[in-house]
Short mmCIF file of N, CA and C in Angstrom, two decimals:
data_model
loop_
_atom_site.label_atom_id
_atom_site.label_comp_id
_atom_site.label_asym_id
_atom_site.label_seq_id
_atom_site.Cartn_x
_atom_site.Cartn_y
_atom_site.Cartn_z
N UNK A 1 165.94 57.06 124.69
CA UNK A 1 167.08 57.07 124.66
C UNK A 1 167.76 57.64 126.01
N UNK A 2 168.87 56.97 126.64
CA UNK A 2 169.23 57.20 127.84
C UNK A 2 170.31 58.35 127.42
N UNK A 3 170.61 59.24 129.26
CA UNK A 3 171.52 60.39 128.64
C UNK A 3 172.47 59.38 128.37
N UNK A 4 173.02 58.83 128.86
CA UNK A 4 174.41 58.59 127.97
C UNK A 4 175.04 57.82 126.87
N UNK A 5 173.60 57.14 126.15
CA UNK A 5 173.64 57.51 124.77
C UNK A 5 172.96 58.47 124.25
N UNK A 6 172.52 59.25 124.26
CA UNK A 6 171.95 60.94 123.37
C UNK A 6 173.69 61.51 124.12
N UNK A 7 174.61 61.38 125.39
CA UNK A 7 175.25 62.26 125.14
C UNK A 7 176.21 61.73 124.10
N UNK A 8 176.64 60.42 123.98
CA UNK A 8 177.54 59.70 123.11
C UNK A 8 177.31 59.94 121.61
N UNK A 9 176.22 59.91 121.54
CA UNK A 9 175.62 60.23 120.18
C UNK A 9 175.28 62.00 119.99
N UNK A 10 175.77 62.75 120.48
CA UNK A 10 175.67 64.03 120.29
C UNK A 10 177.28 64.85 120.45
N UNK A 11 178.16 64.22 121.52
CA UNK A 11 179.31 64.40 121.75
C UNK A 11 180.52 63.92 121.59
N UNK A 12 180.12 62.79 120.66
CA UNK A 12 181.00 61.96 120.89
C UNK A 12 182.08 60.72 122.38
N UNK A 13 181.01 60.92 122.89
CA UNK A 13 181.51 60.73 124.71
C UNK A 13 181.15 59.22 124.50
N UNK A 14 182.79 58.61 124.57
CA UNK A 14 182.01 57.31 125.22
C UNK A 14 181.95 56.31 126.64
N UNK A 15 182.05 55.33 126.99
CA UNK A 15 181.05 54.94 127.99
C UNK A 15 182.14 54.84 128.94
N UNK A 16 183.58 55.30 128.99
CA UNK A 16 184.54 55.24 129.74
C UNK A 16 184.59 56.80 130.50
N UNK A 17 184.07 57.79 129.23
CA UNK A 17 184.31 59.06 129.51
C UNK A 17 182.53 59.41 130.87
N UNK A 18 181.65 58.54 130.64
CA UNK A 18 180.38 58.94 131.58
C UNK A 18 180.99 57.82 132.42
N UNK A 19 182.10 57.66 132.42
CA UNK A 19 182.20 56.67 134.11
C UNK A 19 183.03 57.71 135.08
N UNK A 20 183.84 58.39 134.20
CA UNK A 20 184.70 59.80 134.75
C UNK A 20 184.13 60.34 135.84
N UNK A 21 182.60 60.60 134.58
CA UNK A 21 181.65 61.82 135.26
C UNK A 21 180.77 61.28 135.56
N UNK A 22 180.18 61.13 136.57
CA UNK A 22 178.56 60.56 136.41
C UNK A 22 177.63 61.38 136.17
N UNK A 23 176.43 60.36 135.52
CA UNK A 23 175.35 61.02 134.70
C UNK A 23 174.84 62.22 135.78
N UNK A 24 174.79 62.39 136.76
CA UNK A 24 174.14 63.88 137.64
C UNK A 24 174.53 64.75 137.01
N UNK A 25 176.34 64.85 136.51
CA UNK A 25 177.29 65.98 136.56
C UNK A 25 177.11 66.52 134.83
N UNK A 26 176.31 67.83 134.67
CA UNK A 26 176.18 68.05 133.35
C UNK A 26 177.74 68.40 133.02
N UNK A 27 178.44 67.94 131.72
CA UNK A 27 179.31 67.95 131.60
C UNK A 27 179.62 70.08 130.10
N UNK A 28 178.38 69.85 129.48
CA UNK A 28 177.84 71.33 128.66
C UNK A 28 176.37 71.48 129.23
N UNK A 29 176.55 72.74 128.60
CA UNK A 29 175.11 73.02 128.39
C UNK A 29 174.51 72.87 127.48
N UNK A 30 174.52 71.45 127.06
CA UNK A 30 173.30 70.93 125.72
C UNK A 30 173.16 70.15 127.04
N UNK A 31 174.43 69.20 127.52
CA UNK A 31 173.76 68.23 129.04
C UNK A 31 172.94 69.25 129.80
N UNK A 32 173.22 70.26 130.50
CA UNK A 32 171.87 70.86 131.16
C UNK A 32 170.75 70.79 131.06
N UNK A 33 170.77 71.84 129.53
CA UNK A 33 169.56 71.40 129.00
C UNK A 33 168.55 70.25 128.58
N UNK A 34 169.40 69.61 128.34
CA UNK A 34 168.94 67.97 128.38
C UNK A 34 167.86 67.41 130.13
N UNK A 35 169.29 67.47 131.02
CA UNK A 35 168.51 67.12 132.59
C UNK A 35 167.11 68.42 132.42
N UNK A 36 167.40 69.91 132.45
CA UNK A 36 166.42 70.16 132.85
C UNK A 36 165.19 70.48 132.03
N UNK A 37 165.53 70.61 131.01
CA UNK A 37 164.16 69.80 130.10
C UNK A 37 163.97 71.59 129.75
N UNK A 38 163.21 72.33 128.70
CA UNK A 38 162.86 73.32 127.93
C UNK A 38 162.68 74.08 129.41
N UNK A 39 162.77 75.57 129.14
CA UNK A 39 162.23 76.16 130.19
C UNK A 39 160.68 76.26 130.10
N UNK A 40 160.42 76.47 131.60
CA UNK A 40 158.89 76.49 131.66
C UNK A 40 158.08 78.05 131.39
N UNK A 41 158.94 79.00 130.88
CA UNK A 41 158.96 80.65 131.60
C UNK A 41 158.39 81.04 129.94
N UNK A 42 157.23 81.13 129.78
CA UNK A 42 156.87 82.13 128.78
C UNK A 42 156.61 83.45 128.71
N UNK A 43 157.52 84.26 128.01
CA UNK A 43 157.35 85.28 127.38
C UNK A 43 156.29 86.23 127.80
N UNK A 44 156.02 87.71 127.57
CA UNK A 44 155.55 88.27 127.83
C UNK A 44 154.39 88.57 126.20
N UNK A 45 152.94 88.48 126.34
CA UNK A 45 151.99 88.82 125.28
C UNK A 45 152.52 90.96 124.59
N UNK A 46 152.14 90.44 123.95
CA UNK A 46 151.98 92.16 123.25
C UNK A 46 151.48 93.21 124.21
N UNK A 47 150.49 92.99 124.58
CA UNK A 47 149.31 93.32 125.35
C UNK A 47 149.88 93.69 126.82
N UNK A 48 150.31 92.18 127.15
CA UNK A 48 150.88 92.80 128.81
C UNK A 48 152.35 93.69 128.83
N UNK A 49 153.21 93.69 127.54
CA UNK A 49 154.28 94.54 127.25
C UNK A 49 153.75 96.09 126.89
N UNK A 50 152.47 95.92 126.64
CA UNK A 50 152.32 97.64 126.40
C UNK A 50 151.71 98.40 128.20
N UNK A 51 150.88 97.05 128.65
CA UNK A 51 150.40 97.89 129.94
C UNK A 51 151.91 98.01 130.66
N UNK A 52 152.30 97.06 130.92
CA UNK A 52 153.53 97.29 131.12
C UNK A 52 154.79 98.58 130.75
N UNK A 53 154.84 98.44 130.09
CA UNK A 53 155.11 100.16 129.72
C UNK A 53 154.54 101.03 129.87
N UNK A 54 153.31 101.43 129.56
CA UNK A 54 152.79 102.07 130.44
C UNK A 54 152.48 102.52 131.71
N UNK A 55 153.08 101.43 132.90
CA UNK A 55 152.75 101.61 134.10
C UNK A 55 154.19 101.90 134.48
N UNK A 56 155.16 102.32 133.60
CA UNK A 56 156.78 102.03 133.61
C UNK A 56 156.23 104.29 133.72
N UNK A 57 155.61 104.38 132.40
CA UNK A 57 155.42 106.03 132.67
C UNK A 57 154.26 107.01 133.76
N UNK A 58 153.75 106.26 134.30
CA UNK A 58 152.76 105.97 134.82
C UNK A 58 153.35 106.45 136.39
N UNK A 59 154.07 105.52 137.02
CA UNK A 59 154.81 105.36 138.18
C UNK A 59 155.52 106.81 137.72
N UNK A 60 156.51 106.96 137.01
CA UNK A 60 157.61 108.24 137.33
C UNK A 60 157.46 108.81 136.69
N UNK A 61 156.19 108.88 136.17
CA UNK A 61 155.86 110.68 135.24
C UNK A 61 157.35 111.84 134.94
N UNK A 62 157.87 110.73 134.09
CA UNK A 62 159.13 111.37 133.57
C UNK A 62 159.09 111.09 132.49
N UNK A 63 160.16 111.41 131.68
CA UNK A 63 160.21 112.02 129.80
C UNK A 63 161.73 110.89 129.59
N UNK A 64 161.93 109.84 128.91
CA UNK A 64 162.89 109.52 128.36
C UNK A 64 162.97 109.46 127.16
N UNK A 65 164.12 108.52 127.10
CA UNK A 65 164.61 108.64 125.72
C UNK A 65 164.76 106.84 125.48
N UNK A 66 164.83 107.05 124.31
CA UNK A 66 164.47 105.08 123.83
C UNK A 66 165.58 104.66 125.11
N UNK A 67 167.10 104.94 124.72
CA UNK A 67 167.73 103.87 125.20
C UNK A 67 167.86 104.10 126.93
N UNK A 68 167.03 104.91 127.67
CA UNK A 68 166.53 104.72 129.12
C UNK A 68 165.64 103.60 129.09
N UNK A 69 164.42 103.52 128.55
CA UNK A 69 163.86 102.50 128.47
C UNK A 69 164.00 101.73 128.25
N UNK A 70 164.96 100.94 126.46
CA UNK A 70 165.85 100.18 126.74
C UNK A 70 166.54 99.17 127.94
N UNK A 71 166.75 100.16 129.41
CA UNK A 71 167.40 100.10 130.25
C UNK A 71 166.99 99.56 131.42
N UNK A 72 165.84 100.47 131.65
CA UNK A 72 164.81 100.76 132.34
C UNK A 72 163.68 99.49 132.39
N UNK A 73 162.95 98.73 131.29
CA UNK A 73 162.08 98.43 130.98
C UNK A 73 162.15 96.77 131.72
N UNK A 74 163.65 96.18 130.57
CA UNK A 74 164.05 94.90 131.51
C UNK A 74 163.86 94.97 133.10
N UNK A 75 164.32 95.61 133.61
CA UNK A 75 165.02 95.45 135.20
C UNK A 75 163.80 95.60 136.09
N UNK A 76 163.20 96.80 135.27
CA UNK A 76 161.49 96.86 136.26
C UNK A 76 160.18 96.33 135.85
N UNK A 77 160.30 95.91 134.73
CA UNK A 77 159.19 95.43 134.00
C UNK A 77 158.79 94.00 133.68
N UNK A 78 160.10 93.89 133.34
CA UNK A 78 160.82 91.94 132.86
C UNK A 78 160.58 92.17 131.05
N UNK A 79 160.49 93.85 130.20
CA UNK A 79 159.98 94.02 129.23
C UNK A 79 161.53 93.41 128.55
N UNK A 80 161.64 92.55 127.74
CA UNK A 80 162.95 92.19 127.09
C UNK A 80 163.64 93.29 126.16
N UNK A 81 164.78 93.97 126.23
CA UNK A 81 164.99 95.35 125.63
C UNK A 81 165.26 94.62 123.87
N UNK A 82 165.31 93.96 123.45
CA UNK A 82 165.08 94.07 122.08
C UNK A 82 163.46 93.95 122.02
N UNK A 83 162.53 93.97 122.61
CA UNK A 83 161.27 94.36 121.96
C UNK A 83 161.29 96.17 122.57
N UNK A 84 161.63 96.27 123.67
CA UNK A 84 161.29 97.59 123.75
C UNK A 84 160.92 98.66 122.72
N UNK A 85 161.83 98.73 121.84
CA UNK A 85 161.37 99.92 120.47
C UNK A 85 160.18 99.70 120.32
N UNK A 86 159.45 98.13 119.38
CA UNK A 86 158.79 97.58 119.38
C UNK A 86 157.72 98.48 119.78
N UNK A 87 157.35 97.87 121.02
CA UNK A 87 156.57 98.47 121.94
C UNK A 87 156.07 99.98 121.73
N UNK A 88 157.30 100.50 122.60
CA UNK A 88 157.29 101.86 122.56
C UNK A 88 156.26 102.45 121.26
N UNK A 89 157.04 102.00 119.69
CA UNK A 89 156.21 102.69 118.51
C UNK A 89 155.02 102.14 118.73
N UNK A 90 154.47 101.03 119.03
CA UNK A 90 152.72 100.40 118.78
C UNK A 90 152.32 101.61 119.83
N UNK A 91 152.64 101.86 120.75
CA UNK A 91 152.00 102.97 121.84
C UNK A 91 152.28 104.30 121.34
N UNK A 92 152.86 104.54 120.64
CA UNK A 92 153.16 106.06 120.09
C UNK A 92 151.86 106.04 119.33
N UNK A 93 152.07 104.66 118.21
CA UNK A 93 151.14 104.47 117.16
C UNK A 93 149.79 105.18 117.21
N UNK A 94 149.00 104.14 118.67
CA UNK A 94 147.63 104.73 119.19
C UNK A 94 147.85 105.69 120.00
N UNK A 95 148.39 106.49 120.09
CA UNK A 95 148.27 107.57 120.94
C UNK A 95 148.76 107.72 122.10
N UNK A 96 148.80 106.58 122.71
CA UNK A 96 148.99 106.46 123.84
C UNK A 96 150.14 107.11 124.80
N UNK A 97 151.50 106.74 123.86
CA UNK A 97 152.61 107.55 124.31
C UNK A 97 153.10 109.28 123.46
N UNK A 98 153.14 110.06 123.68
CA UNK A 98 153.71 111.01 123.16
C UNK A 98 154.92 110.67 122.77
N UNK A 99 155.81 111.42 121.61
CA UNK A 99 157.07 111.20 121.41
C UNK A 99 157.12 112.59 120.10
N UNK A 100 158.53 113.27 121.12
CA UNK A 100 159.04 114.80 120.21
C UNK A 100 160.57 114.04 120.05
N UNK A 101 160.69 115.10 118.58
CA UNK A 101 162.55 115.14 117.99
C UNK A 101 162.73 116.07 118.14
N UNK A 102 163.37 116.03 119.31
CA UNK A 102 164.62 117.79 120.06
C UNK A 102 165.59 117.48 119.51
N UNK A 103 166.14 118.11 118.07
CA UNK A 103 167.77 117.72 117.71
C UNK A 103 167.31 116.40 117.01
N UNK A 104 168.19 115.97 117.50
CA UNK A 104 168.83 114.51 117.40
C UNK A 104 167.96 113.09 117.57
N UNK A 105 167.48 113.98 118.71
CA UNK A 105 167.36 112.66 120.15
C UNK A 105 165.49 112.68 119.84
N UNK A 106 164.91 111.57 120.42
CA UNK A 106 163.70 111.18 120.22
C UNK A 106 163.47 111.26 122.13
N UNK A 107 161.96 112.29 122.69
CA UNK A 107 161.93 111.82 123.89
C UNK A 107 160.36 111.48 123.83
N UNK A 108 160.22 110.24 124.77
CA UNK A 108 158.70 110.02 124.84
C UNK A 108 158.24 110.20 125.92
N UNK A 109 157.09 109.91 126.25
CA UNK A 109 156.12 110.45 127.77
C UNK A 109 154.88 110.10 127.61
N UNK A 110 154.60 110.06 129.00
CA UNK A 110 153.05 110.09 129.10
C UNK A 110 152.27 110.05 130.00
N UNK A 111 151.70 110.64 130.72
CA UNK A 111 150.63 111.26 132.25
C UNK A 111 149.81 110.25 132.15
N UNK A 112 149.10 110.41 133.19
CA UNK A 112 148.05 110.00 133.75
C UNK A 112 146.92 110.93 133.22
N UNK A 113 146.99 111.92 133.65
CA UNK A 113 146.18 113.26 133.19
C UNK A 113 145.76 112.52 131.94
N UNK A 114 146.87 112.56 130.66
CA UNK A 114 146.11 112.53 128.98
C UNK A 114 145.41 111.29 129.74
N UNK A 115 145.58 110.33 130.10
CA UNK A 115 144.72 109.08 129.98
C UNK A 115 143.24 109.06 130.28
N UNK A 116 143.01 110.27 131.33
CA UNK A 116 142.07 110.84 131.78
C UNK A 116 141.12 111.27 130.97
N UNK A 117 142.17 112.53 130.62
CA UNK A 117 141.26 113.28 129.20
C UNK A 117 140.83 113.02 128.34
N UNK A 118 141.32 111.52 128.41
CA UNK A 118 141.14 110.53 126.86
C UNK A 118 139.64 109.90 126.64
N UNK A 119 139.67 109.22 128.20
CA UNK A 119 138.24 108.75 128.46
C UNK A 119 137.58 109.68 128.29
N UNK A 120 137.74 110.61 129.41
CA UNK A 120 136.38 111.57 129.73
C UNK A 120 136.15 111.72 127.95
N UNK A 121 136.73 112.03 127.24
CA UNK A 121 136.27 112.87 125.46
C UNK A 121 135.93 111.76 125.18
N UNK A 122 136.41 110.49 124.89
CA UNK A 122 135.59 109.23 124.42
C UNK A 122 134.26 108.72 125.32
N UNK A 123 133.98 108.85 126.40
CA UNK A 123 132.54 108.68 127.13
C UNK A 123 131.35 110.60 126.76
N UNK A 124 132.29 111.10 126.51
CA UNK A 124 131.16 112.44 126.31
C UNK A 124 130.96 111.99 124.58
N UNK A 125 131.92 111.60 123.79
CA UNK A 125 131.21 111.54 122.29
C UNK A 125 129.95 110.27 122.77
N UNK A 126 129.99 109.67 123.47
CA UNK A 126 129.66 108.14 123.56
C UNK A 126 128.54 108.74 123.82
N UNK A 127 128.38 109.41 125.20
CA UNK A 127 126.71 110.15 125.63
C UNK A 127 126.03 111.13 124.56
N UNK A 128 127.03 111.76 123.54
CA UNK A 128 126.14 112.33 122.66
C UNK A 128 125.57 111.33 122.03
N UNK A 129 125.98 110.65 121.67
CA UNK A 129 125.52 109.41 119.91
C UNK A 129 124.31 108.37 120.39
N UNK A 130 124.24 108.40 122.64
CA UNK A 130 123.42 107.80 122.71
C UNK A 130 122.39 108.66 122.50
N UNK A 131 122.39 109.75 122.95
CA UNK A 131 121.04 110.91 123.31
C UNK A 131 120.43 111.25 121.84
N UNK A 132 121.34 111.30 120.57
CA UNK A 132 121.00 111.01 119.32
C UNK A 132 120.44 110.29 119.04
N UNK A 133 120.83 108.92 119.08
CA UNK A 133 119.84 107.80 118.85
C UNK A 133 118.69 107.66 119.73
N UNK A 134 118.43 108.09 120.94
CA UNK A 134 117.41 108.11 121.57
C UNK A 134 116.44 109.14 121.21
N UNK A 135 116.97 110.18 120.47
CA UNK A 135 115.83 111.24 119.79
C UNK A 135 115.39 110.90 118.71
N UNK A 136 116.05 110.10 117.86
CA UNK A 136 115.60 109.39 116.60
C UNK A 136 114.70 108.49 117.22
N UNK A 137 115.23 107.20 117.89
CA UNK A 137 113.64 106.45 117.97
C UNK A 137 112.71 107.17 118.54
N UNK A 138 112.83 107.92 119.28
CA UNK A 138 111.31 108.50 119.65
C UNK A 138 110.70 109.75 118.53
N UNK A 139 111.36 110.03 117.37
CA UNK A 139 111.16 110.29 116.34
C UNK A 139 110.05 109.73 115.83
N UNK A 140 111.20 108.06 115.31
CA UNK A 140 110.70 107.01 114.68
C UNK A 140 109.11 106.96 115.06
N UNK A 141 109.30 106.55 116.39
CA UNK A 141 107.78 106.18 116.91
C UNK A 141 106.90 107.15 116.82
N UNK A 142 107.21 108.56 116.86
CA UNK A 142 105.95 109.29 116.48
C UNK A 142 105.60 109.06 115.34
N UNK A 143 106.32 109.09 114.00
CA UNK A 143 105.57 109.07 113.07
C UNK A 143 105.48 107.70 112.77
N UNK A 144 105.50 106.76 113.44
CA UNK A 144 104.77 105.37 113.30
C UNK A 144 102.85 105.39 114.60
N UNK A 145 102.91 106.08 115.60
CA UNK A 145 101.70 106.42 115.76
C UNK A 145 100.78 107.53 115.03
N UNK A 146 101.85 108.45 114.17
CA UNK A 146 101.20 108.81 113.11
C UNK A 146 100.74 108.56 111.81
N UNK A 147 101.16 107.68 110.94
CA UNK A 147 100.63 106.49 110.53
C UNK A 147 100.11 105.61 111.14
N UNK A 148 99.35 105.69 112.17
CA UNK A 148 98.50 104.26 112.21
C UNK A 148 97.05 105.47 112.60
N UNK A 149 96.99 106.30 112.40
CA UNK A 149 96.07 107.35 113.26
C UNK A 149 94.84 107.26 112.08
N UNK A 150 94.98 107.12 110.92
CA UNK A 150 94.50 107.12 109.42
C UNK A 150 94.26 105.61 108.99
N UNK A 151 94.41 104.86 109.66
CA UNK A 151 94.08 103.19 109.27
C UNK A 151 93.72 102.75 110.61
N UNK A 152 92.94 101.52 109.71
CA UNK A 152 92.36 100.68 110.37
C UNK A 152 93.32 99.24 109.86
N UNK A 153 93.40 98.22 110.88
CA UNK A 153 93.91 96.78 110.95
C UNK A 153 92.44 96.22 110.72
N UNK A 154 92.58 95.00 109.58
CA UNK A 154 91.92 94.22 108.79
C UNK A 154 92.30 93.13 109.52
N UNK A 155 90.73 91.60 109.60
CA UNK A 155 91.09 90.59 110.20
C UNK A 155 92.32 89.97 109.33
N UNK A 156 91.88 90.63 108.23
CA UNK A 156 93.58 89.60 106.90
C UNK A 156 94.51 90.04 107.88
N UNK A 157 94.38 91.30 107.94
CA UNK A 157 95.85 91.66 108.61
C UNK A 157 96.98 91.38 109.36
N UNK A 158 96.17 90.82 110.12
CA UNK A 158 96.51 90.16 111.30
C UNK A 158 96.66 89.01 111.52
N UNK A 159 95.55 87.97 110.93
CA UNK A 159 95.67 86.60 110.91
C UNK A 159 97.03 86.07 109.46
N UNK A 160 97.37 87.05 108.99
CA UNK A 160 97.69 86.72 107.37
C UNK A 160 99.70 86.28 107.95
N UNK A 161 99.81 87.35 108.72
CA UNK A 161 102.00 86.53 109.33
C UNK A 161 101.42 85.12 109.43
N UNK A 162 100.59 85.12 110.74
CA UNK A 162 100.31 83.65 111.23
C UNK A 162 100.44 82.53 110.54
N UNK A 163 99.41 82.84 110.13
CA UNK A 163 98.69 82.02 108.87
C UNK A 163 100.64 81.80 107.35
N UNK A 164 100.74 82.47 107.49
CA UNK A 164 102.44 82.05 106.53
C UNK A 164 103.21 81.51 107.26
N UNK A 165 103.15 81.64 108.27
CA UNK A 165 104.53 81.26 108.93
C UNK A 165 104.00 79.93 109.17
N UNK A 166 102.58 79.74 109.25
CA UNK A 166 102.34 78.16 109.52
C UNK A 166 102.18 77.01 108.34
N UNK A 167 101.98 77.75 107.48
CA UNK A 167 102.26 77.24 106.52
C UNK A 167 102.93 76.66 105.69
N UNK A 168 104.02 78.02 105.86
CA UNK A 168 105.50 78.20 105.84
C UNK A 168 106.24 76.97 106.23
N UNK A 169 106.26 76.85 107.69
CA UNK A 169 106.23 75.26 108.38
C UNK A 169 105.83 74.23 108.00
N UNK A 170 104.52 73.89 106.85
CA UNK A 170 103.74 72.98 106.71
C UNK A 170 104.54 72.44 104.95
N UNK A 171 105.53 73.99 104.44
CA UNK A 171 105.73 73.33 103.50
C UNK A 171 107.29 73.01 103.57
N UNK A 172 108.08 73.34 104.58
CA UNK A 172 109.51 72.93 105.06
C UNK A 172 109.56 71.45 105.63
N UNK A 173 108.05 71.13 105.74
CA UNK A 173 108.39 69.75 106.64
C UNK A 173 107.77 68.82 105.69
N UNK A 174 107.12 69.43 104.58
CA UNK A 174 106.55 68.33 103.65
C UNK A 174 108.17 68.36 102.01
N UNK A 175 108.77 69.28 102.66
CA UNK A 175 110.27 69.62 101.46
C UNK A 175 111.31 68.69 101.98
N UNK A 176 111.21 68.70 103.16
CA UNK A 176 112.38 67.86 103.99
C UNK A 176 111.16 66.19 104.20
#
């Protein structure tokens, strides 16, 4: 469908009207959208919004109210004002942003030092878990060595797993 036929179908514009207004000149917003096509710009993902919101807190190192964030986020980081509250609440729920109610207002803040301390605590926990795991591994290796001291492996014990494996493969090939 060409533009003239489309305009006639949508707006009831006749052929004489299109002669007065050349096809290059859009008369309405819908004509403009039809000419330009859909917008190529895509919105930000939730994770991008969260990252950009955290950048605001880290760069300014200030305390904000929700209405302040709804003004700043669209201007500085391109986060739509409609999604600021949702993004901010998800950051609060994850413990990345602190929120305190003072009187009737909610104040939000996040400082880079808090994130650094959180990462250090996480690293310490993981280091302790690693050392515990290494200790358990060493203890198990010692108990295996102690268990092997009183035993002797026979030829049957050594060959049996290999024989079972080959017999199993033979049975599988016979079945199929």
